[in-house]
Short mmCIF file of C-alpha atoms and ligand atoms in Angstrom, two decimals:
data_model
loop_
_atom_site.label_atom_id
_atom_site.label_comp_id
_atom_site.label_asym_id
_atom_site.label_seq_id
_atom_site.Cartn_x
_atom_site.Cartn_y
_atom_site.Cartn_z
CA MET A 1 0.00 0.00 0.00
CA SER A 2 1.38 3.43 -0.98
CA THR A 3 1.84 6.32 1.44
CA GLN A 4 -0.98 8.17 -0.30
CA GLU A 5 -3.38 5.23 0.08
CA ARG A 6 -2.47 4.89 3.75
CA ALA A 7 -3.12 8.63 4.29
CA LEU A 8 -6.48 8.29 2.53
CA LEU A 9 -7.48 5.33 4.68
CA GLU A 10 -6.42 7.23 7.80
CA ALA A 11 -8.47 10.28 6.73
CA VAL A 12 -11.57 8.16 6.14
CA LYS A 13 -11.08 6.51 9.55
CA GLU A 14 -10.72 9.86 11.28
CA SER A 15 -13.88 11.16 9.60
CA GLY A 16 -15.88 8.46 11.37
CA GLU A 17 -17.40 7.42 8.04
CA SER A 18 -17.20 3.98 6.46
CA THR A 19 -16.31 4.91 2.88
CA LEU A 20 -14.31 7.53 1.03
CA ASP A 21 -17.47 8.84 -0.66
CA ARG A 22 -19.19 9.34 2.70
CA ALA A 23 -16.10 11.00 4.18
CA THR A 24 -15.87 13.33 1.16
CA ALA A 25 -19.55 14.28 1.46
CA LYS A 26 -19.12 14.96 5.17
CA ALA A 27 -16.05 17.13 4.54
CA LYS A 28 -17.90 19.06 1.82
CA ALA A 29 -20.91 19.66 4.10
CA THR A 30 -18.62 20.96 6.85
CA PHE A 31 -16.80 23.20 4.39
CA ASP A 32 -20.08 24.59 2.99
CA GLN A 33 -21.24 25.29 6.54
CA LEU A 34 -18.04 27.22 7.26
CA LEU A 35 -18.49 29.27 4.09
CA ASN A 36 -21.91 30.33 5.32
CA VAL A 37 -20.75 31.51 8.72
CA VAL A 38 -21.36 35.24 9.11
CA LEU A 39 -18.76 37.13 11.09
CA HIS A 40 -19.98 40.33 12.74
CA ILE A 41 -17.27 42.73 13.88
CA ALA A 42 -18.33 45.70 16.00
CA VAL A 43 -16.01 48.68 16.27
CA THR A 44 -16.43 50.63 19.47
CA GLY A 45 -14.49 53.18 21.50
CA ARG A 46 -14.62 56.79 22.64
CA THR A 47 -16.11 59.52 20.47
CA GLY A 48 -13.56 60.79 17.96
CA SER A 49 -11.16 57.90 18.52
CA GLY A 50 -11.23 57.02 14.82
CA LYS A 51 -13.74 54.17 14.67
CA SER A 52 -15.38 55.24 11.40
CA SER A 53 -11.99 56.03 9.86
CA PHE A 54 -10.86 52.53 10.84
CA VAL A 55 -13.95 50.98 9.23
CA ASN A 56 -13.18 52.88 6.01
CA VAL A 57 -9.57 51.72 5.97
CA ILE A 58 -10.62 48.10 6.52
CA ARG A 59 -12.96 48.45 3.52
CA GLY A 60 -10.25 50.03 1.38
CA LEU A 61 -12.08 53.38 1.21
CA ARG A 62 -11.03 56.95 1.77
CA ASP A 63 -13.22 59.00 4.09
CA ASP A 64 -14.70 61.00 1.19
CA ASP A 65 -15.42 57.98 -1.06
CA GLU A 66 -19.03 57.13 -1.86
CA GLY A 67 -20.38 54.63 0.66
CA ALA A 68 -17.70 55.42 3.23
CA ALA A 69 -18.67 55.78 6.87
CA PRO A 70 -19.06 59.49 7.73
CA THR A 71 -16.19 60.83 9.82
CA GLY A 72 -15.75 64.18 11.56
CA VAL A 73 -14.09 66.14 14.31
CA THR A 74 -17.32 66.47 16.27
CA GLU A 75 -19.51 63.56 17.43
CA THR A 76 -20.52 61.97 14.11
CA THR A 77 -21.88 58.43 14.25
CA MET A 78 -25.22 58.56 16.02
CA GLU A 79 -26.54 55.08 15.26
CA ARG A 80 -25.02 51.69 14.62
CA THR A 81 -24.39 51.10 10.93
CA MET A 82 -23.42 47.88 9.19
CA TYR A 83 -20.94 47.79 6.33
CA GLU A 84 -19.93 44.83 4.21
CA HIS A 85 -16.36 43.83 3.64
CA PRO A 86 -15.52 44.42 -0.05
CA THR A 87 -14.24 40.92 -0.78
CA MET A 88 -15.78 38.85 2.03
CA PRO A 89 -19.56 39.40 1.99
CA ASN A 90 -19.94 37.18 5.06
CA VAL A 91 -17.92 39.68 7.08
CA LYS A 92 -20.10 42.50 8.44
CA ILE A 93 -18.42 45.46 10.08
CA TRP A 94 -20.50 47.54 12.47
CA ASP A 95 -19.58 51.16 13.03
CA LEU A 96 -20.92 52.11 16.44
CA PRO A 97 -21.48 55.50 18.09
CA GLY A 98 -18.79 56.70 20.44
CA ILE A 99 -19.05 55.76 24.07
CA GLY A 100 -18.95 58.27 26.91
CA SER A 101 -20.48 61.40 25.35
CA PRO A 102 -23.61 62.99 26.89
CA ASN A 103 -25.59 61.31 24.09
CA PHE A 104 -24.10 57.89 24.82
CA LYS A 105 -23.26 57.70 28.50
CA ALA A 106 -21.23 54.62 29.39
CA ASN A 107 -23.85 53.16 31.71
CA LYS A 108 -26.60 53.48 29.04
CA TYR A 109 -24.46 52.68 26.00
CA LEU A 110 -25.40 49.06 25.31
CA LYS A 111 -29.06 49.74 25.94
CA LYS A 112 -29.08 52.73 23.60
CA VAL A 113 -26.97 51.23 20.80
CA PHE A 114 -28.34 47.69 20.80
CA CYS A 115 -31.71 48.21 22.48
CA ILE A 116 -30.65 45.65 25.08
CA CYS A 117 -33.28 46.10 27.74
CA GLY A 118 -33.15 44.96 31.30
N1 LIG B 1 -4.26 62.04 13.40
C1 LIG B 1 -5.16 61.10 13.22
N2 LIG B 1 -6.43 61.48 13.06
C2 LIG B 1 -7.35 60.50 12.88
C3 LIG B 1 -7.01 59.13 12.87
N3 LIG B 1 -8.14 58.40 12.69
C4 LIG B 1 -9.13 59.29 12.60
N4 LIG B 1 -8.65 60.56 12.71
C5 LIG B 1 -9.44 61.80 12.66
O1 LIG B 1 -10.14 61.90 13.90
C6 LIG B 1 -11.43 62.48 13.67
C7 LIG B 1 -12.50 61.52 14.20
O2 LIG B 1 -12.50 60.35 13.41
P1 LIG B 1 -13.77 59.43 13.27
O3 LIG B 1 -13.33 58.23 12.49
O4 LIG B 1 -14.95 60.19 12.78
O5 LIG B 1 -13.98 59.02 14.79
P2 LIG B 1 -15.16 58.16 15.44
O6 LIG B 1 -14.55 57.37 16.54
O7 LIG B 1 -15.90 57.41 14.41
O8 LIG B 1 -16.07 59.31 16.05
P3 LIG B 1 -17.64 59.24 16.47
O9 LIG B 1 -18.42 58.72 15.32
O10 LIG B 1 -18.00 60.65 16.80
O11 LIG B 1 -17.73 58.36 17.69
C8 LIG B 1 -11.56 62.72 12.15
O12 LIG B 1 -11.25 64.06 11.90
C9 LIG B 1 -10.50 61.79 11.57
O13 LIG B 1 -10.00 62.29 10.34
C10 LIG B 1 -5.65 58.78 13.04
O14 LIG B 1 -5.27 57.61 13.02
N5 LIG B 1 -4.78 59.80 13.20
MG1 LIG B 2 -17.94 57.43 13.84
#
């Protein structure tokens, strides 16, 4: 038996399936599942710390490009906004308001931004 055949047999055994076809189908299903995973990344921090600028850089945009997150020297982002990654549509980047301003006090932040009640 060749090294390749031994490796194949070992892979089928490790998959917990009885045949190569079944192991292949299982691997494909797992792979498809992984491709469908949505990754949400939330960017938070103090007002004016550069969150929206960071989101734009991650998306390969300049601040004045169309579709870029608005940036500014005064408090700018007033509600959570989702942006898609340019090449990975399953990656969602959330630009959040700044924390700690009178509009978004630290102790009310989560409730106000995510409507988490309780
Ligand atoms: N010098 C410098 N300025 C930056 C940097 N990142 C952002 N800025 C500037 O800082 C200011 C605030 O940037 P924003 O990205 O709007 O900050 P923010 O955290 O989204 O602000 P809010 O939406 O108000 O919470 C803007 O004038 C940006 O151009 C940086 O890395 N260096
Ligand atoms: Mg902002």
